[in-house]
CSV table of C-alpha atoms (C1' of nucleotides) in Angstrom, one decimal:
chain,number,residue,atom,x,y,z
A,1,UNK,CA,-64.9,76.8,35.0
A,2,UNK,CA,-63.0,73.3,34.9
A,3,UNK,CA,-61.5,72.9,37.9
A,4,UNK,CA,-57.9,72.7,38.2
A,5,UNK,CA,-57.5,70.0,40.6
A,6,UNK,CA,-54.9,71.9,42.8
A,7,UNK,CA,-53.8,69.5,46.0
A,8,UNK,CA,-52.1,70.7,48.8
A,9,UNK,CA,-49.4,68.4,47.3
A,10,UNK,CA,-49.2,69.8,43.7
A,11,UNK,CA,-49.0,73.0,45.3
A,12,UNK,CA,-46.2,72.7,47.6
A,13,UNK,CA,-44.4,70.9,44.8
A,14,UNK,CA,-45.1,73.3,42.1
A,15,UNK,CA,-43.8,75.8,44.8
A,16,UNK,CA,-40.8,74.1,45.7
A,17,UNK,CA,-40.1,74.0,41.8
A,18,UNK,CA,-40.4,77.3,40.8
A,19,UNK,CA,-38.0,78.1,44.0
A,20,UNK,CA,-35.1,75.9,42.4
A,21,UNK,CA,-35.5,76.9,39.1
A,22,UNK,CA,-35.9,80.7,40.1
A,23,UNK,CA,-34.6,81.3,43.2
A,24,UNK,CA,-36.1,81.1,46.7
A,25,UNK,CA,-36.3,84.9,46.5
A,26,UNK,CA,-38.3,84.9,43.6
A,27,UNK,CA,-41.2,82.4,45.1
A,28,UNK,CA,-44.5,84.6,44.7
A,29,UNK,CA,-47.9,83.3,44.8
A,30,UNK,CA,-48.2,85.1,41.1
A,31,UNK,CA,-45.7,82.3,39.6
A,32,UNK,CA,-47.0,79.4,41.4
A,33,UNK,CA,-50.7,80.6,39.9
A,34,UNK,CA,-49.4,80.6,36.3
A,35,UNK,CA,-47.4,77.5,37.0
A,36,UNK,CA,-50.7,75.4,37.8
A,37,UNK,CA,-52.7,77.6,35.1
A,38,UNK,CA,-55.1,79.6,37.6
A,39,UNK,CA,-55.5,82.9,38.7
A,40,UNK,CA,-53.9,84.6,41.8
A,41,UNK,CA,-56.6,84.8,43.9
A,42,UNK,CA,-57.6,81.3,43.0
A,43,UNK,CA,-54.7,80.0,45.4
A,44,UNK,CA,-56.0,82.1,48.5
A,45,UNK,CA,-58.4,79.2,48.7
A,46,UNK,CA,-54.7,76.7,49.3
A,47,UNK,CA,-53.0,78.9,51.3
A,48,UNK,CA,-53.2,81.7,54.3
A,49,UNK,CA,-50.5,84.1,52.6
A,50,UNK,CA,-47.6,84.4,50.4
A,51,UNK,CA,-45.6,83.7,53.6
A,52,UNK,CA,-47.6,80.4,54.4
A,53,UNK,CA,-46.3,79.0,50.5
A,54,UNK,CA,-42.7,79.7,51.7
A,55,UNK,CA,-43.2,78.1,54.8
A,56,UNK,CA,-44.5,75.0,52.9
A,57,UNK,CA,-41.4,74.8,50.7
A,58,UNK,CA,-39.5,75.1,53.5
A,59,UNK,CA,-40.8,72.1,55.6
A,60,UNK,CA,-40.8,70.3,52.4
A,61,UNK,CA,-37.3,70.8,52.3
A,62,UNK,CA,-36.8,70.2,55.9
A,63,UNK,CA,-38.1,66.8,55.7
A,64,UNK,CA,-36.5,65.5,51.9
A,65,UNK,CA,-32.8,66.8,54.2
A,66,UNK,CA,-34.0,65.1,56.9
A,67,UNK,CA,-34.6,61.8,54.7
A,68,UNK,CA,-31.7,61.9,52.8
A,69,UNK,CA,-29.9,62.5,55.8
A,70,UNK,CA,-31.1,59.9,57.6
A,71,UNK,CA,-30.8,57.4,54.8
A,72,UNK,CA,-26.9,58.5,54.4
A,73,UNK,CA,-26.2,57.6,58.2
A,74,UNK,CA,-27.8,54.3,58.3
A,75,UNK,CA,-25.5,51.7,59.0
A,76,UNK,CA,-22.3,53.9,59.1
A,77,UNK,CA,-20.7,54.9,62.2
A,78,UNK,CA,-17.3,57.3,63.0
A,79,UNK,CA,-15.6,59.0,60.1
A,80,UNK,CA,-17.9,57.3,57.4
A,81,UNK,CA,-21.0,58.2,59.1
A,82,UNK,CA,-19.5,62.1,59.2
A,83,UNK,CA,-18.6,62.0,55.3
A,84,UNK,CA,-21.6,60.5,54.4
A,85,UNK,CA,-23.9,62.8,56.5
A,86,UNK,CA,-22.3,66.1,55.2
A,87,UNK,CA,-21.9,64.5,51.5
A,88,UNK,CA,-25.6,64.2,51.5
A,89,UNK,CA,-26.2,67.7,52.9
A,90,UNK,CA,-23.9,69.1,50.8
A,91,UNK,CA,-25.4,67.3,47.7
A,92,UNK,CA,-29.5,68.5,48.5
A,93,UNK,CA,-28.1,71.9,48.9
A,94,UNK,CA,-26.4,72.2,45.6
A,95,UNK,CA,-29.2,70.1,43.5
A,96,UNK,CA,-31.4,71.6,45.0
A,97,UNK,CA,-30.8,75.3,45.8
A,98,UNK,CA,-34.5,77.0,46.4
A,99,UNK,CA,-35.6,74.1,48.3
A,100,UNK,CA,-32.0,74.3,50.7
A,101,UNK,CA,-32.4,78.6,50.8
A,102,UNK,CA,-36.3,78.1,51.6
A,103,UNK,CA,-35.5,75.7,54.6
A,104,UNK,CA,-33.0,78.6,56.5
A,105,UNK,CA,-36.7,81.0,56.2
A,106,UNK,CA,-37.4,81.6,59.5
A,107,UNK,CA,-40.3,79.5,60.7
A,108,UNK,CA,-42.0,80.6,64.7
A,109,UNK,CA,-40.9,78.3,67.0
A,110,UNK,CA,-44.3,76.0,67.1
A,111,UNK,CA,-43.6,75.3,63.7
A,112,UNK,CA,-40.2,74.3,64.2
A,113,UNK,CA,-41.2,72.0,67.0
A,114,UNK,CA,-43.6,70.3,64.1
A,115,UNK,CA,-41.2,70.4,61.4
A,116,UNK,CA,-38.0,67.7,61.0
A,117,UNK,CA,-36.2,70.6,62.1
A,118,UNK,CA,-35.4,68.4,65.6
A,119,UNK,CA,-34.5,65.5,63.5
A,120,UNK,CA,-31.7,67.2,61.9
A,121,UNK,CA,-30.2,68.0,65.5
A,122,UNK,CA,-30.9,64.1,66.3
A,123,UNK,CA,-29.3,62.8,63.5
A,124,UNK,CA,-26.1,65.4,64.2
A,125,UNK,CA,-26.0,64.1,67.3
A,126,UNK,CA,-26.2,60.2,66.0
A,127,UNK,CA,-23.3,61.1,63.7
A,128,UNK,CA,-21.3,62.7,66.8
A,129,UNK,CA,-21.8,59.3,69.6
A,130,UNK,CA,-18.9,57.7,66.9
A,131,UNK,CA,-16.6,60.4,68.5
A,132,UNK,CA,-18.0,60.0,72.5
A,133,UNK,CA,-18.1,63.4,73.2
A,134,UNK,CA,-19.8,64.3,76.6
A,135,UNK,CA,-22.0,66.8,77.1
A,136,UNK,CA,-22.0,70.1,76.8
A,137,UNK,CA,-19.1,69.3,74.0
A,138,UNK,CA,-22.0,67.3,71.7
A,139,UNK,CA,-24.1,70.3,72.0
A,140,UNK,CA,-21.1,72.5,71.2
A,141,UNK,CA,-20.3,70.5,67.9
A,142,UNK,CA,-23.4,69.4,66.9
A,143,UNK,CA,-23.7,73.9,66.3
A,144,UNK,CA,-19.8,73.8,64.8
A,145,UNK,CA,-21.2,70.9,62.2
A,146,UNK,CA,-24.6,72.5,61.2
A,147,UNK,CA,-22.7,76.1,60.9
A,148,UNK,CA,-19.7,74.5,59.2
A,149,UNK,CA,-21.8,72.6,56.7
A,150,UNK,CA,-24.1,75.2,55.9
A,151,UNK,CA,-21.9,78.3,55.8
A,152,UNK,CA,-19.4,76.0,53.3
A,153,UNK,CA,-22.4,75.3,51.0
A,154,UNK,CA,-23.6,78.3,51.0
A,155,UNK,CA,-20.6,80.2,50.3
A,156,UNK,CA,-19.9,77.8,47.7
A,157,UNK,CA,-23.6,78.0,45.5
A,158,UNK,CA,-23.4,81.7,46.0
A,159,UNK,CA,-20.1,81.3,44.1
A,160,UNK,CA,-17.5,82.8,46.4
A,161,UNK,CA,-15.0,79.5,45.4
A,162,UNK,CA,-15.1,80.1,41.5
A,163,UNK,CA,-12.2,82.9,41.7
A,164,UNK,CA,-9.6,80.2,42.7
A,165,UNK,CA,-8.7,77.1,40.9
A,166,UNK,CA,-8.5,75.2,43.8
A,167,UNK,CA,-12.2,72.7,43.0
A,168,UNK,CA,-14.6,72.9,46.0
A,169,UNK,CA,-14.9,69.3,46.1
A,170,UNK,CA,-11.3,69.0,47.4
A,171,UNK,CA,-11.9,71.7,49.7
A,172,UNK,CA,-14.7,69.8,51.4
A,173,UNK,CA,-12.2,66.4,51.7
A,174,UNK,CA,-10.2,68.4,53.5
A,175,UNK,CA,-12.5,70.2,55.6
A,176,UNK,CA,-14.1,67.1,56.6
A,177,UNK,CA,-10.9,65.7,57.2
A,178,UNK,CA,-10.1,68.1,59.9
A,179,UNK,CA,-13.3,67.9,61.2
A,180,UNK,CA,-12.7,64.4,61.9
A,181,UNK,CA,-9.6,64.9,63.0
A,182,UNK,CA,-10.7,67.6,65.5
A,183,UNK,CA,-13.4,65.6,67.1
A,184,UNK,CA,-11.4,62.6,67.4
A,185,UNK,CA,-8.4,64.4,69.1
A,186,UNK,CA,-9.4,67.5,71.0
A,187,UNK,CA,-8.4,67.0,74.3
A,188,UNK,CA,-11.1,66.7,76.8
A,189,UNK,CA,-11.8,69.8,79.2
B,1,UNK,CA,-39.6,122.3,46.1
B,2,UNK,CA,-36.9,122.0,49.1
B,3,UNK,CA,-34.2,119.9,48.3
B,4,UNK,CA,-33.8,117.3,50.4
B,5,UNK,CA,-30.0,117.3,49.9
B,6,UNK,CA,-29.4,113.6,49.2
B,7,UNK,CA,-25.9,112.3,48.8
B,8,UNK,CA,-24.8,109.0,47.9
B,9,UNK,CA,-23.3,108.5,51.5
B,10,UNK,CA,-26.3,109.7,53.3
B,11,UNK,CA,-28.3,107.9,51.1
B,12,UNK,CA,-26.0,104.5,51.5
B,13,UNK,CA,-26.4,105.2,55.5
B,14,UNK,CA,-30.3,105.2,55.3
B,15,UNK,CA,-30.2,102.2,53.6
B,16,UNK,CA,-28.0,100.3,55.8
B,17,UNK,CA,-29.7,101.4,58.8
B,18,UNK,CA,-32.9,100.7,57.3
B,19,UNK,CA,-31.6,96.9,56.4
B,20,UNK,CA,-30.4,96.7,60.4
B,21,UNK,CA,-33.9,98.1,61.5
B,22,UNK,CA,-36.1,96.3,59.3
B,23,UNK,CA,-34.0,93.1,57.7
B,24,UNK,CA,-32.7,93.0,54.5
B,25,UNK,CA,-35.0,91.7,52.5
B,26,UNK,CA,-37.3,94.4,53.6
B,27,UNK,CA,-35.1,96.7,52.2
B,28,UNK,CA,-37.1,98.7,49.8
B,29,UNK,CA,-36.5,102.0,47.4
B,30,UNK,CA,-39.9,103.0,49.0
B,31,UNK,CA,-38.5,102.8,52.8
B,32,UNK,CA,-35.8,104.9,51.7
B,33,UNK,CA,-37.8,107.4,49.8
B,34,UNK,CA,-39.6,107.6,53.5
B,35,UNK,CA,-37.2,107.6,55.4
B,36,UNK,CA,-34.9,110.7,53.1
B,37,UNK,CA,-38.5,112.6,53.0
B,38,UNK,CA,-38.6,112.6,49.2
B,39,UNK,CA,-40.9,110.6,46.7
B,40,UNK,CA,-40.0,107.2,45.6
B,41,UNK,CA,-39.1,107.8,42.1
B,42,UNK,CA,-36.7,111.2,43.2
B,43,UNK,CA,-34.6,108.2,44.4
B,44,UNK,CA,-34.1,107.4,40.6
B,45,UNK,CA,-31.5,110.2,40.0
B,46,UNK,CA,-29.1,108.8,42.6
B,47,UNK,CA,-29.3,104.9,41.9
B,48,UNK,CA,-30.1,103.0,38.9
B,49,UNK,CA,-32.5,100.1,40.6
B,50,UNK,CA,-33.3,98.8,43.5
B,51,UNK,CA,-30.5,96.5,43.1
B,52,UNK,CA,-27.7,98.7,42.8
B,53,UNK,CA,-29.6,100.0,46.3
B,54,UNK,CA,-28.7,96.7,47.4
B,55,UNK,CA,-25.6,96.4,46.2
B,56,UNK,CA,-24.6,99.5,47.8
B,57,UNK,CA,-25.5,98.2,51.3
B,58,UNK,CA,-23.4,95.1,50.3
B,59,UNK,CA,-20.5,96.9,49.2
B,60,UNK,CA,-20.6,99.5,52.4
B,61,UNK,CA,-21.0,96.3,54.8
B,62,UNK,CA,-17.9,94.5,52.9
B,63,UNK,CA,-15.6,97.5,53.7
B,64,UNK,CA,-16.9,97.9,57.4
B,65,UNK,CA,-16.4,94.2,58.1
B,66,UNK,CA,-13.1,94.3,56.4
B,67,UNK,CA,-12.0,97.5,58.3
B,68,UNK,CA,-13.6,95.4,61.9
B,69,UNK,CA,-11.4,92.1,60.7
B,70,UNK,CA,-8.4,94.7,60.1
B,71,UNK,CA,-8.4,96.3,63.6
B,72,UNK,CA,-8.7,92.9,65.4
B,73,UNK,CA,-5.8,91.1,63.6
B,74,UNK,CA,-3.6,94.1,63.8
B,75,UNK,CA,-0.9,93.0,66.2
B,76,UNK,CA,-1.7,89.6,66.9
B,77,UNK,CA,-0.9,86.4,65.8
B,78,UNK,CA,-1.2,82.7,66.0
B,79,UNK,CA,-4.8,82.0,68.2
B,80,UNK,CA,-4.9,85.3,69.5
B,81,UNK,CA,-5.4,87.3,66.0
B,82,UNK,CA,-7.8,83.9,65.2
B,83,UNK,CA,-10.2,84.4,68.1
B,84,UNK,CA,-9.7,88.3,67.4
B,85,UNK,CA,-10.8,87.6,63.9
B,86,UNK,CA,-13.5,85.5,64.7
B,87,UNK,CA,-15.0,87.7,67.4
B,88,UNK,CA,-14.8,90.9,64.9
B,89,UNK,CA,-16.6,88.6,62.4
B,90,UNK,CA,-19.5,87.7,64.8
B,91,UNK,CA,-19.7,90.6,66.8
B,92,UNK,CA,-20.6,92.8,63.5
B,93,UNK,CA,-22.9,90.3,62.2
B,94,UNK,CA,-24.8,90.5,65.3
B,95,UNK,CA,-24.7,94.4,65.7
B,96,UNK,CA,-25.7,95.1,62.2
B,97,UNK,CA,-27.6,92.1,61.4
B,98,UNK,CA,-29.2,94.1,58.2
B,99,UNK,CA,-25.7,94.5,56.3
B,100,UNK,CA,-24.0,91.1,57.2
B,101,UNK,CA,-26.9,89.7,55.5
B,102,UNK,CA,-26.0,92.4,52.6
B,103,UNK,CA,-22.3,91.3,52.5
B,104,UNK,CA,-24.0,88.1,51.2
B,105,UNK,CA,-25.4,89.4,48.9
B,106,UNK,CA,-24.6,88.1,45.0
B,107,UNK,CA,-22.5,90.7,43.6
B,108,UNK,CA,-21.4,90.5,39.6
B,109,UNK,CA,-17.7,89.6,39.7
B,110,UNK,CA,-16.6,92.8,38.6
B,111,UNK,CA,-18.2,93.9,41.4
B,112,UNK,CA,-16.5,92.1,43.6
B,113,UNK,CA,-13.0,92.5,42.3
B,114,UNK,CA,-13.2,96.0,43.1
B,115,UNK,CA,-14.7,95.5,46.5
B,116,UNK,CA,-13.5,95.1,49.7
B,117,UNK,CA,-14.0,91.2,49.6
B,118,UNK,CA,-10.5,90.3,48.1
B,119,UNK,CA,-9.3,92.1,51.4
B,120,UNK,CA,-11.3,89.5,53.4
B,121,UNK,CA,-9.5,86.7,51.7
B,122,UNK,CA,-6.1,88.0,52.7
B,123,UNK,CA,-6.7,88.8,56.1
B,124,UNK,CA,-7.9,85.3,56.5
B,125,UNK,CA,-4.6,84.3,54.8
B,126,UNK,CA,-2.9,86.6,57.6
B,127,UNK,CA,-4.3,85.2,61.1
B,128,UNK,CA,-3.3,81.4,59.0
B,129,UNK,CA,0.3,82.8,58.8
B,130,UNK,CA,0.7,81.8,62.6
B,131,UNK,CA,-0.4,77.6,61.2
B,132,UNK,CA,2.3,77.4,58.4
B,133,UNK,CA,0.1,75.8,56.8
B,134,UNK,CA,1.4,74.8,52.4
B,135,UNK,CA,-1.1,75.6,49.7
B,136,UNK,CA,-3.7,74.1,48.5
B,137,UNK,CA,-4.2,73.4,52.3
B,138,UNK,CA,-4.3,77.3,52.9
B,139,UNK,CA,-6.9,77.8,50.6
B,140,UNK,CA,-9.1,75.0,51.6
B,141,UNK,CA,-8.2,76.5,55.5
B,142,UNK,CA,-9.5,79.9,54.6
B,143,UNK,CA,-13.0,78.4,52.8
B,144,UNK,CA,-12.9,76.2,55.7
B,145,UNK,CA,-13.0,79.3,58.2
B,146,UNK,CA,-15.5,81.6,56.0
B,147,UNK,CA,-17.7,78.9,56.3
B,148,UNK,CA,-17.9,78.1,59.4
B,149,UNK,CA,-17.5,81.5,60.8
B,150,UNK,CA,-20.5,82.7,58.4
B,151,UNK,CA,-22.8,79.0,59.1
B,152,UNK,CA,-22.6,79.7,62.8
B,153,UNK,CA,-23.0,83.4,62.7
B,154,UNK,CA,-25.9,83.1,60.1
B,155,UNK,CA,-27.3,80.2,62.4
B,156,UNK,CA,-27.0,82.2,65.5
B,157,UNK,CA,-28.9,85.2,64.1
B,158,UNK,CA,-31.7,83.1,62.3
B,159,UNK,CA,-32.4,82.2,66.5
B,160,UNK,CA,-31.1,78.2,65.7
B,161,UNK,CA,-29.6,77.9,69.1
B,162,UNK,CA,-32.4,79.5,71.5
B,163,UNK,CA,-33.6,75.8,71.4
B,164,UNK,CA,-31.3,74.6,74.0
B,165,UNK,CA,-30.2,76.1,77.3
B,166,UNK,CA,-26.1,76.0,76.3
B,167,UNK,CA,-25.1,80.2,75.6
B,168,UNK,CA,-24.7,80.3,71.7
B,169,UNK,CA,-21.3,82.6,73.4
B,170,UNK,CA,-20.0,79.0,74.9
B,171,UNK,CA,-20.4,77.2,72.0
B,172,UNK,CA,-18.2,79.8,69.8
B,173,UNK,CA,-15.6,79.5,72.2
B,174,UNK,CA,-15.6,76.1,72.1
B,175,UNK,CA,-15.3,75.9,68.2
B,176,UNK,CA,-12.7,78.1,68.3
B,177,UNK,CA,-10.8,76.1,70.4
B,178,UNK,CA,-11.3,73.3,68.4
B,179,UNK,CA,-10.7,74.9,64.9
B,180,UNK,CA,-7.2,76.4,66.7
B,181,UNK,CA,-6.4,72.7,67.9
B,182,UNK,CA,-7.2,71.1,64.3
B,183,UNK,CA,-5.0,73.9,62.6
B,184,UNK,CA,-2.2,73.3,64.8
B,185,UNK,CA,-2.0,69.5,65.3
B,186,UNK,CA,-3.8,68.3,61.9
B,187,UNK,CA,-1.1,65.6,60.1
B,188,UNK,CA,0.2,67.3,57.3
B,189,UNK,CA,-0.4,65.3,54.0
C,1,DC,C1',-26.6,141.2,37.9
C,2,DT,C1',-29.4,139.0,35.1
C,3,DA,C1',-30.1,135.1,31.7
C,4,DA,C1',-29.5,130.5,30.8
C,5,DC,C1',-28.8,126.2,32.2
C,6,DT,C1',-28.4,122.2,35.1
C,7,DC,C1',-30.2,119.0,37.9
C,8,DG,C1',-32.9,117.7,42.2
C,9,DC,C1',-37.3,116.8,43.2
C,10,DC,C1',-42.1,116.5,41.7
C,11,DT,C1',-46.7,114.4,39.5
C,12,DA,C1',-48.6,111.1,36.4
C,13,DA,C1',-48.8,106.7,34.8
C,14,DT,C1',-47.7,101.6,33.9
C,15,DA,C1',-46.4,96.9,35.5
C,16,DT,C1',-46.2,93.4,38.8
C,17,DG,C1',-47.3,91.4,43.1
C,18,DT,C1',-50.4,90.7,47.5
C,19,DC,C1',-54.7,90.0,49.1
C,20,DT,C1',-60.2,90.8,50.0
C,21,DA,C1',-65.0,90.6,48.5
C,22,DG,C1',-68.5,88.6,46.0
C,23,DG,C1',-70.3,85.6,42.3
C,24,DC,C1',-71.1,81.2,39.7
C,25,DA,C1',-70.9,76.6,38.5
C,26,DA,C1',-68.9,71.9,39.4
C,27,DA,C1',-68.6,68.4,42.8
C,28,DA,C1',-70.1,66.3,46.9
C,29,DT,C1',-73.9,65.1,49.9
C,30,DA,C1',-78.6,64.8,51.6
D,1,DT,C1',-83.1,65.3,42.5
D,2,DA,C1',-82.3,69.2,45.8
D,3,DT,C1',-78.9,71.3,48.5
D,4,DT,C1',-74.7,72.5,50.1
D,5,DT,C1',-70.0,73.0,49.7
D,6,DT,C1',-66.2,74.8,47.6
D,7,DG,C1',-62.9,75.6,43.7
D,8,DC,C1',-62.0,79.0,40.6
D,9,DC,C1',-63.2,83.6,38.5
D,10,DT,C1',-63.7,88.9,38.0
D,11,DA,C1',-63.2,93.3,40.1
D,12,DG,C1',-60.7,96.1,42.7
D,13,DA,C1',-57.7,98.2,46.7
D,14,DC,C1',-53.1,98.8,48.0
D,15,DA,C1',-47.7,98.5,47.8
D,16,DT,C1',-43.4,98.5,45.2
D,17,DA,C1',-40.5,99.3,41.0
D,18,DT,C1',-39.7,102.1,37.4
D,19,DT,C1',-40.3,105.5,33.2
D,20,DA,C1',-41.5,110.0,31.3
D,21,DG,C1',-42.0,114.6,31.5
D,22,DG,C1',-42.3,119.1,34.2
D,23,DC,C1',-40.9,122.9,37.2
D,24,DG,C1',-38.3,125.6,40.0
D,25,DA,C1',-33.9,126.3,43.0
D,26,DG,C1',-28.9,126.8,42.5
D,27,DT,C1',-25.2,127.5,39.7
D,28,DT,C1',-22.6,129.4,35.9
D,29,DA,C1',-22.0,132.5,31.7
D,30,DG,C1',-22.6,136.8,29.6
DNA sequence: CTAACTCGCCTAATATGTCTAGGCAAAATA
DNA sequence: TATTTTGCCTAGACATATTAGGCGAGTTAG
């Protein structure tokens, strides 16, 4: 048989694909096969499990977040560097919704400690020195930003802002507002 | 053969508890079947899919939360009924991890007119009464809330904060602290 | 009180998905 | 060129979702 020429990296992609085009929840080893034009068994050779092809997608996703974080940040500091950090966040997540729901699966905690997981706390915590908060208070809101951020985006791809007319992009202005707001003002313990 | 005397409550129960024992997405018409001591497809005379075994769960867990959010705001107002609120929100997300993860689940929007959702949305309203806050900055307050309340919950359960030694119980007091200082003192536009 | 009927549960069977075992030939290496 | 590796295949076991059709227990009509 001709071989396919399936890479760790086709794969993966293909994978990460099919998740934003189908859903994270609809990911199965079965549509990855027919995606790259082989047989199921075929991609046992690539991959452990059907679990190990969702944790692929979602370190994939973990480090393109990480990067686009990171490149968001650079250079900006205070308010701007909060805005810009949670625009592109915000942004990944809704262009990209299999590859954002695939990197909340839940990985074991060696993975994580491989993974750009630890950047994203990093970079949080880059964003929060504009506001000079000691610790534990940086711990503390570098949780309130990832919760915020994600719970927001998520409600909003899941659709639970379409019944209002109010647009979700002025929504986030103002959340981001008071976010800035709060950090900059809340009185120290 | 015996009937098993299946009702749509009892059969909504094992489901839930099923979701909290075993996670949502493990949630199957077979576990059900087992668990009611029939044969899957018996199942089939009392829901129409698996989805609409889903969406039961989702619709049971709206109502509870709702009735939870209810109770914590009754009698309270201004920061008390918002940490109230906030703790009721949490607290069932972490006792009944399986359904919170079902309220989240993507209901049709007829669905979710005649759930108890809408009540969520008012209740939110309710505990903002105590801010004065004008529209559209009430709505954008209430997304801003779901959001974080849901990201940090969602966050919390997914095991995001066992990485560092701060009590995920800290942190939440801390946000709400902040969240109650931004509402007050945030400059109105 | 029996006859008819409804309806709750069953078996059988199909489709899709996960995954293992074993085979063959293309590609890499000796 | 001979050998080894290995990518992909078929066959098949097992789980879940779902449809079709049957049978008997409970309920209702005569």
């Amino acid at each position: 048989m001709a071989r396919a020429g399936i890479t760790p990296e086709r794969l993966t992609r293909a994978a990460a694909e099919l998740a934003d085009e189908e859903g994270f929840d609809n990911l199965t080893v079965s549509a990855v096969a027919r995606r790259l034009g082989v047989r199921d068994p075929s991609l046992y050779a690539h991959i452990r499990n059907a679990r190990e092809l969702k944790e692929r997608v979602a370190l994939l996703a973990l480090e393109e977040l990480a990067d686009a974080a990171a490149a968001a940040v650079a250079g900006r500091a205070g308010r701007d560097a909060l805005v810009a950090f949670a625009d592109a966040y915000r942004g990944y997540a809704l262009g990209h919704p299999g590859r954002y729901a695939a990197a909340r699966f839940e990985l074991d905690i060696r993975t994580v400690a491989g993974s750009a997981a630890p950047r994203h706390s990093e970079l949080t915590r880059a964003v929060l020195r504009g506001y000079g908060l000691p610790e534990p208070d940086q711990t503390d809101a570098v949780r309130f930003l990832h919760g915020t951020f994600h719970g927001y985006v998520t409600l909003e791809a899941a659709g639970g802002f379409r019944h209002t007319p109010r647009s979700a992009d002025d929504s986030w202005a103002w959340l981001l507002d008071t976010l800035d707001f709060a950090l900059r003002n809340r009185p120290r313990p």
